[in-house]
CSV table of C-alpha atoms and ligand atoms in Angstrom, one decimal:
chain,number,residue,atom,x,y,z
G,23,MET,CA,0.0,0.1,0.2
G,24,PRO,CA,1.8,3.3,-1.1
G,25,ARG,CA,2.1,5.9,1.4
G,26,ILE,CA,1.6,9.4,0.7
G,27,LEU,CA,2.5,12.5,3.1
G,28,LEU,CA,0.4,15.4,2.2
G,29,GLY,CA,1.6,18.9,3.4
G,30,VAL,CA,-1.1,21.5,3.1
G,31,CYS,CA,-0.5,25.2,3.3
G,32,GLY,CA,-2.4,28.1,4.0
G,33,GLY,CA,-4.4,29.0,0.9
G,34,ILE,CA,-8.0,29.1,-0.4
G,35,ALA,CA,-7.2,26.0,-2.4
G,36,ALA,CA,-6.6,24.1,0.9
G,37,TYR,CA,-10.2,22.7,0.4
G,38,LYS,CA,-9.1,20.9,-2.5
G,39,ALA,CA,-6.5,19.0,-0.4
G,40,LEU,CA,-9.5,17.4,1.4
G,41,GLU,CA,-10.7,16.1,-1.9
G,42,PHE,CA,-7.2,14.9,-2.8
G,43,THR,CA,-7.1,12.9,0.4
G,44,ARG,CA,-10.5,11.5,0.0
G,45,LEU,CA,-9.5,10.2,-3.6
G,46,ALA,CA,-6.1,8.8,-2.6
G,47,THR,CA,-7.3,6.8,0.6
G,48,LYS,CA,-10.2,5.6,-1.8
G,49,ALA,CA,-7.4,4.6,-4.3
G,50,GLY,CA,-5.9,2.3,-1.7
G,51,HIS,CA,-3.2,4.7,-0.2
G,52,SER,CA,-2.3,5.1,3.1
G,53,VAL,CA,-2.2,9.0,3.6
G,54,ARG,CA,-0.7,11.2,6.4
G,55,VAL,CA,-1.2,15.0,6.5
G,56,VAL,CA,0.8,17.8,8.0
G,57,GLN,CA,-0.8,21.2,8.0
G,58,THR,CA,0.8,24.7,8.3
G,59,GLU,CA,-0.9,26.8,11.1
G,60,ALA,CA,-2.0,29.2,8.8
G,61,SER,CA,-3.8,26.4,6.6
G,62,THR,CA,-5.9,25.5,9.8
G,63,ARG,CA,-7.7,28.7,9.2
G,64,PHE,CA,-8.9,27.4,5.8
G,65,VAL,CA,-9.3,23.8,6.7
G,66,GLY,CA,-9.5,22.1,10.3
G,67,THR,CA,-7.4,19.2,11.2
G,68,ALA,CA,-10.4,17.1,12.0
G,69,SER,CA,-11.3,16.9,8.5
G,70,PHE,CA,-8.3,15.4,7.2
G,71,ALA,CA,-8.0,13.0,10.3
G,72,GLY,CA,-11.4,12.0,9.7
G,73,ILE,CA,-10.6,10.9,6.2
G,74,THR,CA,-7.1,9.3,6.8
G,75,GLY,CA,-7.9,7.7,10.2
G,76,ALA,CA,-4.6,9.2,11.4
G,77,PRO,CA,-3.6,12.4,13.5
G,78,VAL,CA,-2.7,15.4,11.7
G,79,LEU,CA,0.5,17.2,12.7
G,80,ILE,CA,1.1,20.9,12.7
G,81,THR,CA,4.3,21.4,14.9
G,82,GLU,CA,7.0,19.1,16.2
G,83,TRP,CA,6.2,19.6,19.6
G,84,GLU,CA,3.1,17.8,19.8
G,85,PRO,CA,3.4,13.9,20.3
G,86,ASP,CA,2.4,11.7,17.4
G,87,PRO,CA,0.2,8.9,18.3
G,88,LEU,CA,1.2,7.0,15.2
G,89,ARG,CA,4.9,7.7,16.0
G,90,GLY,CA,6.0,8.6,12.4
G,91,VAL,CA,4.1,5.8,10.6
G,92,PHE,CA,1.3,5.6,8.5
G,93,PRO,CA,-2.2,4.0,9.0
G,94,GLY,CA,-2.1,0.3,9.0
G,95,ASP,CA,1.9,0.1,9.8
G,96,PRO,CA,3.4,-1.5,13.0
G,97,LEU,CA,3.9,1.0,15.6
G,98,PRO,CA,7.6,1.5,16.3
G,99,GLU,CA,9.0,0.9,20.0
G,100,HIS,CA,10.2,4.4,20.3
G,101,ALA,CA,8.9,7.8,19.4
G,102,PRO,CA,10.9,9.3,16.5
G,103,LEU,CA,11.3,13.0,15.4
G,104,SER,CA,8.1,13.5,13.4
G,105,HIS,CA,9.9,15.5,10.5
G,106,LEU,CA,12.4,12.6,9.9
G,107,ALA,CA,10.0,9.8,10.5
G,108,LEU,CA,7.2,11.0,8.3
G,109,VAL,CA,9.3,11.4,5.3
G,110,GLU,CA,11.3,8.2,5.8
G,111,HIS,CA,7.8,6.2,5.8
G,112,ALA,CA,6.3,8.0,3.0
G,113,ASP,CA,6.6,6.9,-0.8
G,114,ALA,CA,6.0,10.5,-1.9
G,115,TYR,CA,5.5,13.7,-0.5
G,116,LEU,CA,3.0,16.1,-1.9
G,117,ILE,CA,2.9,19.6,-0.8
G,118,ALA,CA,-0.6,21.1,-2.2
G,119,PRO,CA,-1.3,23.8,-1.9
G,120,ALA,CA,2.2,25.2,-1.9
G,121,THR,CA,2.2,28.9,-1.2
G,122,ALA,CA,4.5,31.4,-2.4
G,123,GLU,CA,5.9,31.7,1.0
G,124,THR,CA,6.4,28.0,1.4
G,125,LEU,CA,7.8,27.8,-1.6
G,126,ALA,CA,10.6,30.6,-0.9
G,127,LYS,CA,11.2,28.6,2.3
G,128,LEU,CA,11.9,25.3,0.5
G,129,ALA,CA,14.2,27.3,-2.0
G,130,CYS,CA,16.3,28.8,0.8
G,131,GLY,CA,16.4,25.5,2.6
G,132,LEU,CA,14.3,27.0,5.8
G,133,ALA,CA,12.7,24.6,8.3
G,134,ASP,CA,10.8,26.6,10.5
G,135,ASN,CA,7.6,24.2,10.8
G,136,LEU,CA,6.9,20.7,10.4
G,137,LEU,CA,5.8,20.9,7.0
G,138,THR,CA,9.2,22.6,5.7
G,139,ALA,CA,11.3,20.7,7.9
G,140,ALA,CA,10.0,17.3,6.5
G,141,ALA,CA,10.7,18.8,3.1
G,142,LEU,CA,14.2,19.4,4.1
G,143,ALA,CA,14.4,15.9,5.3
G,144,CYS,CA,12.8,14.3,2.4
G,145,ARG,CA,14.8,11.8,0.4
G,146,ARG,CA,11.9,10.3,-1.5
G,147,PRO,CA,10.1,12.2,-4.4
G,148,LEU,CA,9.0,15.5,-3.5
G,149,ILE,CA,6.1,17.1,-5.5
G,150,VAL,CA,4.7,20.9,-4.9
G,151,ALA,CA,1.7,22.3,-6.4
G,152,PRO,CA,1.8,25.9,-6.3
G,153,ALA,CA,-1.5,27.9,-5.9
G,154,MET,CA,-1.8,31.6,-5.4
G,155,ASN,CA,-2.8,34.6,-7.1
G,156,ASN,CA,-1.4,35.2,-10.4
G,157,ALA,CA,0.6,38.2,-9.5
G,158,MET,CA,2.4,36.4,-6.8
G,159,TYR,CA,3.0,33.3,-9.1
G,160,GLU,CA,4.3,35.3,-11.9
G,161,HIS,CA,6.6,37.5,-9.7
G,162,PRO,CA,10.2,36.9,-10.6
G,163,ALA,CA,10.8,35.8,-6.9
G,164,THR,CA,8.5,33.1,-7.1
G,165,GLN,CA,9.6,32.0,-10.6
G,166,ALA,CA,13.3,32.0,-9.2
G,167,ASN,CA,12.4,29.9,-6.3
G,168,LEU,CA,10.4,27.4,-8.5
G,169,ALA,CA,13.4,27.2,-10.9
G,170,THR,CA,15.8,26.3,-8.1
G,171,LEU,CA,13.6,23.6,-6.7
G,172,ARG,CA,13.3,22.1,-10.3
G,173,ALA,CA,16.9,22.1,-10.4
G,174,ARG,CA,17.2,20.2,-7.4
G,175,GLY,CA,15.0,17.5,-8.6
G,176,VAL,CA,11.6,18.6,-7.0
G,177,THR,CA,8.6,18.1,-9.4
G,178,VAL,CA,6.4,21.3,-9.7
G,179,LEU,CA,3.0,20.8,-11.0
G,180,GLU,CA,2.1,23.7,-13.5
G,181,PRO,CA,-1.0,25.6,-11.8
G,182,GLY,CA,-3.9,26.1,-14.0
G,183,VAL,CA,-5.3,29.2,-15.7
G,184,GLY,CA,-8.8,30.2,-14.9
G,185,PRO,CA,-10.8,32.1,-12.1
G,186,LEU,CA,-8.9,32.8,-8.8
G,187,GLY,CA,-9.8,32.7,-5.4
G,188,SER,CA,-10.9,36.5,-5.1
G,189,PRO,CA,-14.0,37.5,-7.0
G,190,GLY,CA,-13.2,38.9,-10.3
G,191,GLU,CA,-9.6,37.7,-10.4
G,192,PHE,CA,-8.5,35.5,-13.5
G,193,GLY,CA,-5.2,34.2,-14.3
G,194,VAL,CA,-2.5,31.7,-13.7
G,195,GLY,CA,-2.2,30.0,-10.0
G,196,ARG,CA,-5.0,27.7,-9.8
G,197,LEU,CA,-4.1,24.5,-7.9
G,198,PRO,CA,-4.6,21.5,-10.4
G,199,GLU,CA,-7.8,19.3,-9.8
G,200,PRO,CA,-7.5,16.5,-7.0
G,201,PRO,CA,-7.3,13.8,-9.9
G,202,GLU,CA,-4.4,15.5,-11.6
G,203,LEU,CA,-2.8,15.8,-8.3
G,204,LEU,CA,-3.2,12.0,-7.6
G,205,ALA,CA,-2.0,11.0,-11.0
G,206,ALA,CA,1.2,12.9,-10.4
G,207,VAL,CA,1.9,11.6,-7.1
G,208,GLU,CA,1.2,8.0,-8.5
G,209,THR,CA,3.5,8.3,-11.2
G,210,THR,CA,6.4,8.7,-8.8
G,211,PHE,CA,5.7,5.3,-6.9
G,212,ASP,CA,8.0,2.4,-7.4
G,213,ALA,CA,5.6,-0.2,-9.1
G,214,SER,CA,8.8,-2.6,-10.0
G,215,LEU,CA,6.9,-5.6,-8.5
G,216,ARG,CA,3.2,-4.6,-9.1
G,217,GLY,CA,1.3,-7.5,-9.7
G,218,VAL,CA,4.1,-10.0,-8.7
G,219,ASN,CA,3.3,-12.9,-6.2
G,220,VAL,CA,5.8,-12.9,-3.4
G,221,LEU,CA,5.9,-15.6,-0.9
G,222,VAL,CA,8.5,-14.9,2.1
G,223,SER,CA,9.5,-17.2,5.1
G,224,ALA,CA,10.3,-15.6,8.2
G,225,GLY,CA,11.3,-16.3,11.7
G,226,GLY,CA,12.6,-19.3,13.3
G,227,THR,CA,11.1,-22.8,13.9
G,228,ARG,CA,10.5,-24.6,17.0
G,229,GLU,CA,10.6,-28.1,17.4
G,230,PRO,CA,9.1,-29.6,20.4
G,231,ILE,CA,10.9,-31.8,22.9
G,232,ASP,CA,7.7,-32.0,25.1
G,233,ALA,CA,4.7,-30.0,25.7
G,234,VAL,CA,6.5,-26.9,26.9
G,235,ARG,CA,10.2,-27.2,25.5
G,236,PHE,CA,11.4,-26.9,22.2
G,237,ILE,CA,14.7,-26.6,20.0
G,238,GLY,CA,14.6,-23.2,18.6
G,239,ASN,CA,16.9,-20.4,17.4
G,240,ARG,CA,17.5,-16.8,17.5
G,241,SER,CA,15.9,-15.4,14.5
G,242,SER,CA,13.4,-12.9,15.1
G,243,GLY,CA,11.9,-12.5,11.6
G,244,ARG,CA,12.9,-9.0,11.4
G,245,MET,CA,14.7,-9.7,8.0
G,246,GLY,CA,11.9,-11.5,6.4
G,247,PHE,CA,9.4,-9.0,7.5
G,248,ALA,CA,11.3,-6.4,6.2
G,249,VAL,CA,11.7,-7.9,2.8
G,250,ALA,CA,7.9,-8.5,2.9
G,251,GLU,CA,7.2,-4.9,3.8
G,252,GLN,CA,9.6,-3.7,0.9
G,253,ALA,CA,7.7,-5.9,-1.5
G,254,GLN,CA,4.5,-4.5,-0.6
G,255,ARG,CA,5.9,-1.1,-1.0
G,256,ARG,CA,7.0,-2.2,-4.9
G,257,GLY,CA,3.4,-3.1,-5.5
G,258,ALA,CA,3.8,-6.8,-4.7
G,259,ASN,CA,1.1,-9.2,-3.4
G,260,VAL,CA,2.8,-10.5,-0.4
G,261,THR,CA,2.2,-13.7,1.7
G,262,VAL,CA,4.6,-14.2,4.8
G,263,VAL,CA,4.8,-17.7,6.3
G,264,ALA,CA,5.8,-16.6,9.6
G,265,ALA,CA,7.7,-19.0,12.3
G,266,ASN,CA,7.1,-17.8,15.8
G,267,VAL,CA,7.4,-14.0,15.0
G,268,SER,CA,6.2,-11.6,17.7
G,269,LEU,CA,6.6,-8.4,15.4
G,270,PRO,CA,3.9,-5.9,14.5
G,271,ARG,CA,2.2,-6.8,11.3
G,272,ALA,CA,1.5,-4.9,8.2
G,273,THR,CA,-1.9,-4.1,6.7
G,274,GLY,CA,-2.4,-5.7,3.2
G,275,ILE,CA,0.1,-8.4,3.7
G,276,GLU,CA,-1.2,-12.0,4.2
G,277,TYR,CA,0.4,-13.7,7.4
G,278,VAL,CA,0.3,-17.6,7.8
G,279,ASP,CA,1.5,-18.7,11.3
G,280,VAL,CA,3.6,-21.8,11.8
G,281,VAL,CA,5.4,-23.2,14.7
G,282,THR,CA,7.5,-26.3,13.5
G,283,ALA,CA,9.6,-27.0,10.3
G,284,ALA,CA,6.9,-29.5,9.1
G,285,GLU,CA,4.2,-26.9,9.4
G,286,LEU,CA,6.4,-24.2,7.7
G,287,ALA,CA,7.0,-26.7,4.7
G,288,ASP,CA,3.4,-27.5,4.5
G,289,ALA,CA,2.5,-24.0,4.4
G,290,CYS,CA,5.2,-22.9,1.9
G,291,ALA,CA,4.3,-25.9,-0.4
G,292,ALA,CA,0.6,-25.0,-0.3
G,293,ARG,CA,1.4,-21.5,-1.6
G,294,PHE,CA,4.5,-22.1,-3.8
G,295,ASP,CA,2.8,-22.7,-7.2
G,296,ALA,CA,1.0,-19.4,-7.1
G,297,CYS,CA,4.1,-17.5,-6.3
G,298,ASP,CA,6.5,-15.7,-8.5
G,299,VAL,CA,9.2,-15.1,-6.2
G,300,LEU,CA,10.1,-17.0,-3.1
G,301,ILE,CA,12.2,-15.5,-0.4
G,302,MET,CA,13.3,-17.9,2.3
G,303,ALA,CA,14.6,-15.9,4.9
G,304,ALA,CA,13.1,-18.3,7.8
G,305,ALA,CA,15.8,-20.0,10.0
G,306,VAL,CA,14.3,-23.8,9.5
G,307,ALA,CA,15.6,-26.5,11.8
G,308,ASP,CA,17.5,-28.9,10.2
G,309,TYR,CA,16.9,-31.6,12.7
G,310,ARG,CA,13.9,-32.2,15.1
G,311,PRO,CA,13.4,-34.6,18.1
G,312,GLU,CA,12.3,-37.8,16.7
G,313,ALA,CA,9.3,-38.1,19.2
G,314,ALA,CA,7.9,-35.3,21.1
G,315,HIS,CA,6.8,-36.4,24.6
G,316,GLY,CA,3.2,-35.9,25.0
G,317,GLY,CA,3.1,-34.0,28.4
G,318,LYS,CA,5.9,-32.5,30.3
G,319,LEU,CA,9.0,-34.5,30.9
G,320,LYS,CA,9.7,-34.8,34.6
G,321,LYS,CA,13.2,-35.3,36.0
G,322,ASP,CA,12.3,-38.3,37.9
G,323,GLN,CA,11.3,-39.9,34.3
G,324,THR,CA,14.6,-39.0,32.8
G,325,GLY,CA,17.1,-39.4,35.6
G,326,GLU,CA,20.6,-37.8,35.2
G,327,GLU,CA,20.8,-37.6,31.6
G,328,LEU,CA,18.2,-37.0,28.7
G,329,ASN,CA,19.3,-38.5,25.5
G,330,LEU,CA,17.3,-36.9,22.5
G,331,ARG,CA,17.4,-38.4,19.2
G,332,LEU,CA,17.3,-35.9,16.3
G,333,VAL,CA,16.0,-36.6,12.9
G,334,ARG,CA,16.5,-34.8,9.7
G,335,THR,CA,13.6,-32.4,8.7
G,336,THR,CA,12.6,-31.7,4.9
G,337,ASP,CA,15.0,-29.2,3.2
G,338,VAL,CA,12.0,-26.9,2.1
G,339,LEU,CA,14.0,-24.6,0.0
G,340,SER,CA,15.6,-27.3,-1.9
G,341,SER,CA,12.3,-29.4,-2.3
G,342,LEU,CA,10.5,-26.5,-3.7
G,343,ALA,CA,13.4,-25.4,-6.0
G,344,ASP,CA,13.3,-29.1,-7.4
G,345,ARG,CA,9.4,-28.6,-8.5
G,346,ARG,CA,9.8,-24.9,-9.6
G,347,ARG,CA,7.9,-23.7,-12.7
G,348,PRO,CA,9.7,-21.6,-15.4
G,349,GLY,CA,9.4,-18.0,-14.5
G,350,GLN,CA,9.8,-18.5,-10.7
G,351,THR,CA,12.5,-16.8,-9.0
G,352,ILE,CA,13.9,-18.3,-5.6
G,353,VAL,CA,16.1,-16.7,-3.0
G,354,GLY,CA,17.7,-18.4,-0.2
G,355,PHE,CA,19.6,-17.5,3.0
G,356,ALA,CA,22.7,-18.6,4.3
G,357,ALA,CA,23.4,-17.7,7.9
G,358,GLU,CA,27.4,-18.7,8.1
G,359,HIS,CA,29.9,-18.3,10.8
G,360,GLY,CA,33.3,-17.1,10.1
G,361,ASP,CA,35.9,-17.7,7.5
G,362,GLY,CA,34.5,-19.3,4.0
G,363,ALA,CA,31.0,-17.8,4.4
G,364,LEU,CA,30.8,-16.3,0.9
G,365,ALA,CA,32.1,-19.7,-0.5
G,366,TYR,CA,29.5,-21.6,1.4
G,367,GLY,CA,26.8,-19.2,0.2
G,368,ARG,CA,28.1,-19.7,-3.6
G,369,GLY,CA,28.0,-23.6,-3.0
G,370,LYS,CA,24.3,-23.3,-1.7
G,371,LEU,CA,23.3,-21.5,-4.7
G,372,GLU,CA,24.4,-24.1,-7.1
G,373,ARG,CA,23.5,-27.2,-4.8
G,374,LYS,CA,19.8,-26.0,-4.1
G,375,HIS,CA,19.7,-24.4,-7.8
G,376,LEU,CA,18.7,-20.8,-6.4
G,377,ASP,CA,18.7,-17.6,-8.4
G,378,ALA,CA,20.3,-15.8,-5.5
G,379,VAL,CA,21.5,-16.5,-1.8
G,380,VAL,CA,21.7,-13.8,0.9
G,381,VAL,CA,24.6,-14.7,2.8
G,382,ASN,CA,25.4,-13.2,6.2
G,383,ASP,CA,28.4,-13.9,8.6
G,384,VAL,CA,26.5,-14.2,12.0
G,385,SER,CA,29.8,-14.3,13.9
G,386,GLY,CA,29.8,-10.4,13.3
G,387,ALA,CA,28.5,-8.5,16.3
G,388,GLY,CA,25.3,-6.4,15.9
G,389,ILE,CA,24.2,-8.1,12.8
G,390,GLY,CA,22.1,-11.1,11.6
G,391,PHE,CA,19.9,-12.8,14.2
G,392,ASP,CA,17.9,-10.8,16.5
G,393,ALA,CA,19.6,-7.6,15.6
G,394,ALA,CA,18.2,-4.3,14.0
G,395,ASP,CA,21.0,-4.3,11.2
G,396,ASN,CA,22.5,-6.6,9.1
G,397,GLU,CA,25.5,-6.9,6.4
G,398,VAL,CA,25.2,-9.4,3.5
G,399,TRP,CA,26.4,-10.5,0.2
G,400,ILE,CA,23.9,-11.2,-2.3
G,401,VAL,CA,25.3,-14.0,-4.3
G,402,THR,CA,23.9,-14.8,-7.7
G,403,ALA,CA,25.1,-16.7,-11.0
G,404,GLU,CA,26.3,-13.1,-12.3
G,405,GLY,CA,28.4,-12.4,-9.4
G,406,GLU,CA,28.2,-11.2,-5.7
G,407,HIS,CA,27.1,-7.8,-4.4
G,408,HIS,CA,28.1,-6.5,-0.8
G,409,VAL,CA,25.8,-4.8,1.1
G,410,PRO,CA,27.9,-3.1,4.0
G,411,LYS,CA,26.3,-3.1,7.6
G,412,THR,CA,22.8,-1.1,7.2
G,413,SER,CA,19.5,-1.4,8.6
G,414,LYS,CA,17.4,-4.5,7.5
G,415,ASP,CA,15.1,-2.4,5.5
G,416,ALA,CA,18.0,-1.2,3.5
G,417,VAL,CA,19.2,-4.8,2.9
G,418,ALA,CA,15.6,-5.8,2.1
G,419,ALA,CA,15.7,-3.0,-0.6
G,420,ALA,CA,19.0,-4.2,-1.9
G,421,ILE,CA,17.7,-8.0,-2.2
G,422,LEU,CA,14.7,-7.0,-4.2
G,423,ASP,CA,16.9,-4.9,-6.5
G,424,ALA,CA,19.1,-8.1,-6.9
G,425,VAL,CA,15.8,-10.1,-7.8
G,426,LEU,CA,14.7,-7.4,-10.3
G,427,ASN,CA,18.2,-7.4,-11.9
G,428,HIS,CA,18.3,-11.1,-12.0
G,429,SER,CA,15.0,-11.4,-13.5
G,430,SER,CA,15.8,-8.8,-16.2
G,431,SER,CA,18.6,-11.0,-17.6
G,432,ASN,CA,16.3,-14.2,-17.1
G,433,ASP,CA,13.1,-15.1,-18.4
G,434,THR,CA,11.2,-14.8,-15.3
G,435,LYS,CA,7.9,-13.2,-14.4
G,436,VAL,CA,9.2,-10.3,-12.5
G,437,ARG,CA,9.2,-8.0,-15.5
N,508,CTP,N1,16.3,-24.1,4.7
N,508,CTP,C1,14.9,-24.6,4.4
N,508,CTP,N2,14.6,-26.0,5.1
N,508,CTP,C2,15.3,-26.6,6.0
N,508,CTP,C3,16.5,-25.8,6.4
N,508,CTP,C4,16.8,-24.8,5.8
N,508,CTP,O1,14.0,-24.4,3.4
N,508,CTP,N3,15.0,-27.5,6.7
N,508,CTP,C5,16.3,-22.8,4.0
N,508,CTP,C6,16.6,-21.6,5.0
N,508,CTP,O2,15.4,-20.9,5.0
N,508,CTP,C7,17.6,-20.7,4.1
N,508,CTP,C8,18.4,-21.9,3.2
N,508,CTP,O3,17.8,-23.1,3.5
N,508,CTP,O4,17.1,-20.0,3.3
N,508,CTP,C9,20.0,-22.0,4.0
N,508,CTP,O5,19.8,-22.9,5.1
N,508,CTP,P1,21.1,-23.6,5.8
N,508,CTP,O6,20.4,-24.4,6.8
N,508,CTP,O7,21.8,-22.7,6.0
N,508,CTP,O8,21.4,-24.6,4.4
N,508,CTP,P2,22.0,-25.8,4.2
N,508,CTP,O9,22.3,-26.2,2.9
N,508,CTP,O10,21.2,-27.0,5.1
N,508,CTP,O11,23.5,-25.9,4.8
N,508,CTP,P3,24.4,-26.1,6.3
N,508,CTP,O12,24.9,-27.4,6.0
N,508,CTP,O13,25.2,-24.9,6.5
N,508,CTP,O14,23.3,-26.4,7.5
């Protein structure tokens, strides 16, 4: 679900921003709104909040109950700075209407309110829709500011010609109609995986020893969930087979909860034929206790020693890769420890007939299992790509880029 941040400035055309918000949410986008103080004299925050289902922010100083994320997204544990978090989570930032004053501030890099501070922090597509009286729009100062913004890569939507806000005034300066605003925003979205079915496994399986004990691993599911959310942002239809993951969940992604390797195998097998891309990020047990004890094992039953006999589980990735149909892309993970990690990863690529293997060396501090960051090598038949230590979101983006690059050089469904 694409996320749109809408900045509303103080102008008569602010009423059109309401209709834009209605259209955008109806089209399935998740929208948040920041307003300037002046704009609230034209349209109140309650109207935007009612349509978006999210609080509207005016200043940095008010706490954001949604902690910088968009409706439907999981709440982060800490309260971030709104001007940074909102643009980080948005897919595009539209400022409409953009007044002459705000355009001047943006051209100068001023950040004196939440709307302008967010624009300065914005690394996503920034689109401004000027709306003002024609004398103000045609003034050389405004034109110079717009030229500066264009030169910096900001998309400036041309205002329309027609009757202006005050009676009898006619000229250039009308805010484009809401459907045009929406079309302009939508052209900036990354739709590289639109219509593609992506199946992701995430988390770590648990193999029961008895009714209360299990053999598990340290995987939190963060990497798999990050891949799933990135794929959704690129327009994919995403299903996650989640093994014991307690993280917040995104709206619009289908989650299938499993516990054991056998359940994960069944859940993935049932959905494999329908998927175009399989990304096996789960840490799946290679062995399980041969027989789980029905109740809770008591020490007086087991004595001084407890011997567990472990048997191999099915290698889900290999068994699915063996029955792949043409056009499917399969990505495995390889958590390796210490020297030779890359060579092991390459071996896995060939042995399991995969399109890519994401190798991480879990001996490094602060990366991999149960950590917020990761550092990986993405190994494909074409070579390997190093992703230095960064957030799991950024690693997820790099993995999907690799999938897309690989697919463009092969006959797969992704492109
Ligand atoms: N995997 C799987 N089914 C299993 C075990 C692992 O599908 N029973 C998948 C994991 O999700 C991961 C990849 O296989 O994508 C790598 O798992 P790993 O256990 O490291 O691979 P192996 O080939 O078993 O190598 P090793 O000898 O290092 O265990």
